[in-house]
Amino acid sequence: MIKRTPIAWLQLSHRPLRLAAALAGVGFANVLVFFQLGLSGGLYDSQKRPIQQFNGTLAVIPRRYTNFGEPAGFPRSRLTQVLGFQGVRGVSPLQLGKLQWLNPETQASTQALVMGVDPGNPALMPSEIGAQRSSLQLQGGVLFDKASKDSAGPVKTRLKQGQPFTTELNGQRTSVSGLFQLGLTFAADINLITSTSNFQSLFPDRDPDEIQIGVVQLQSDADSSDVQSRLNEVLGPSLQVLSIEELQQREVEHWKRNTSFGLIFGLGVLVGFSVGGIVVYQILYSEVGEHISEYATMKAMGYDDRFVVLIIIQESIILASLAILPSLIVSALLYRVLMQATGLLVVMSFSRAALVFTMTLLLCSGSGSGSGWLATAKLRRLDPADVFRA
Amino acid sequence: MTEQKPLVEIKDLNHWFGDGDQRKQVLRSINLTVQPGEITILLGPSGSGKTTLLTMVGGLRSAQNGSLRIFNEELRQTSKTNLTRLRRKVGFIFQAHNLMPYLNSQQNVRLGLEVVPEWLEQGRAAMNHRCNEVLGQVGPGERIDYFPSKLSGGQKQRVAIARALAASPQLLLADEPIAALDKDSGRDVVDLFRTLARDNKTAIVMVTHDNKILDIADRIVKLEQGSLVE
């Protein structure tokens, strides 16, 4: 049974307008952090999208692999070797390379990531690839990612109108024979998929036997970690077999650790949390100031520092709890706008919502260093004798 | 008959405010004892040190020099935790009532009980019963669910008095407790003080400018420029 009067809640709810203003402040801090996390999460998640579309369970990559946009190659025959393993149902080669795409209207060049797949057993599985298998096999034909930047030219408009779109790719005449949806990465502003034979024509200097990634399909009853471990043993030190999830993680780690993106987005999130912390601190500090004489009275009555500090911490927990739902709704709307405007994969996840809620609680209550603790420093110094008029 | 130990025992107490050139002595060689059940009234002009002495007796300020004992415990070098503990045994009535604006009369009075572990253990129902009882004794019993903003000055002060009396403190300190009350209400309150002193052996130290209630005092002491004139 609750014996004590719920002072924190009564104090907050006694003035509804002031409570609404405090909630708006905490909510703003939440939205700020959600925005930064959404932006950085969206950018990292976007790097994983092509790998998530791999048509298989495991991926074979060269040991020197750094990231999806700059992969090293290895002989196709090494992938064929994998076919002989127990539990392996099939393999699909994926060739990757970058070329300059010419916008025929502006004559401006944009970097394009070209993905070469076997039309009979594509390494990527967007549904549009299977449906446009014959288009893929047309000489000089490529499929164009709908998420590509507009700097590529009016490709989608032309195709929707039933008109062909022809341009130059690395100086070679190329026509877009269809569209697919994959999503952009940091690697390039345009994604293209073509057949392995067209890929060879576009990259004549490449060894035709060289592929960049091998996608491995397993039999339904195969133990993927067992197959992965056996493949790693047999394929030797020059190759590495990862699960699709591990490869995604490796991609994100590359961008976080080996590029300035990690620092920029990390700082963004840090700034978001810091500004949020300052906003919350201001709210709590003002709350303490508003009720300072009441806290002094409590101390004069025999309530200790811990009790009055706990009131503020309870208030901050109430504020954080009440502010999270409206913040989530506003942030989800913001994510939608961001996703539509940038094509980034910005979605609200339970883990992100839980992280922001936890961080807000910590910022508010502060187990030793947060805003709540700073805001209540004035309380701990408060002299209860001040309640008496001299 | 065994001799009672005084609840308040002050010996050669001096107190200063400020530092260096700004240092000003506000209490000079104060000697005073207050026995259980005794009502002591402190008189004196503004700035004579009455409130400072009251706050020191209530454990709100530390003693700098001399000796100050309440409940047979020396306050001069005691810890902050001990001061807080001792304050729970003291009932305070503030001149400006100092009610919590977000609590109704019953909740304000209950705040005076919840600070005492023995009362807290008895639970909400027992505390509410006691609140209603003491609110009935001092006046605004019918307004237990009124917030301070809906009470007159006198009613607020009576709620504040009820809050101080709720836990039946052995020592009651009051700073102008009836200044906001009309003549009849003020008389009711001081009569209640007298009953508490007589029946419960509550020691009461009261600052007042109201000569009409001097009759209830067992002792009247006067402070002038920090010195006690009995």
mmCIF file of C-alpha atoms in Angstrom, chain B residues 1 8 18 35 60 65 85 95 114 139 143 151 157 170-171 177-178 185 187 189 202 223 225:
data_model
loop_
_atom_site.group_PDB
_atom_site.id
_atom_site.type_symbol
_atom_site.label_atom_id
_atom_site.label_comp_id
_atom_site.label_asym_id
_atom_site.label_seq_id
_atom_site.Cartn_x
_atom_site.Cartn_y
_atom_site.Cartn_z
ATOM 1 C CA MET B 1 9.283 14.033 42.988
ATOM 2 C CA VAL B 8 15.965 22.934 25.848
ATOM 3 C CA GLY B 18 28.687 37.251 8.053
ATOM 4 C CA GLN B 35 11.214 22.399 30.843
ATOM 5 C CA LEU B 60 17.750 24.725 11.622
ATOM 6 C CA ASN B 65 29.771 28.998 20.182
ATOM 7 C CA ARG B 85 16.386 13.524 12.945
ATOM 8 C CA GLN B 95 4.816 32.994 10.462
ATOM 9 C CA GLU B 114 4.693 11.203 7.161
ATOM 10 C CA GLY B 139 -10.697 24.869 13.359
ATOM 11 C CA ARG B 143 -12.335 22.095 4.877
ATOM 12 C CA LEU B 151 -8.637 29.256 2.330
ATOM 13 C CA GLN B 157 -2.581 29.471 9.554
ATOM 14 C CA GLN B 170 7.440 17.236 22.612
ATOM 15 C CA LEU B 171 8.745 20.659 21.599
ATOM 16 C CA PRO B 177 1.476 31.779 15.302
ATOM 17 C CA ILE B 178 -1.700 33.789 15.739
ATOM 18 C CA SER B 185 -9.572 32.117 16.857
ATOM 19 C CA ARG B 187 -7.572 32.686 21.820
ATOM 20 C CA VAL B 189 -5.315 28.336 19.517
ATOM 21 C CA THR B 202 4.760 19.767 25.408
ATOM 22 C CA LEU B 223 15.710 39.832 23.721
ATOM 23 C CA GLN B 225 20.226 43.491 20.686
#
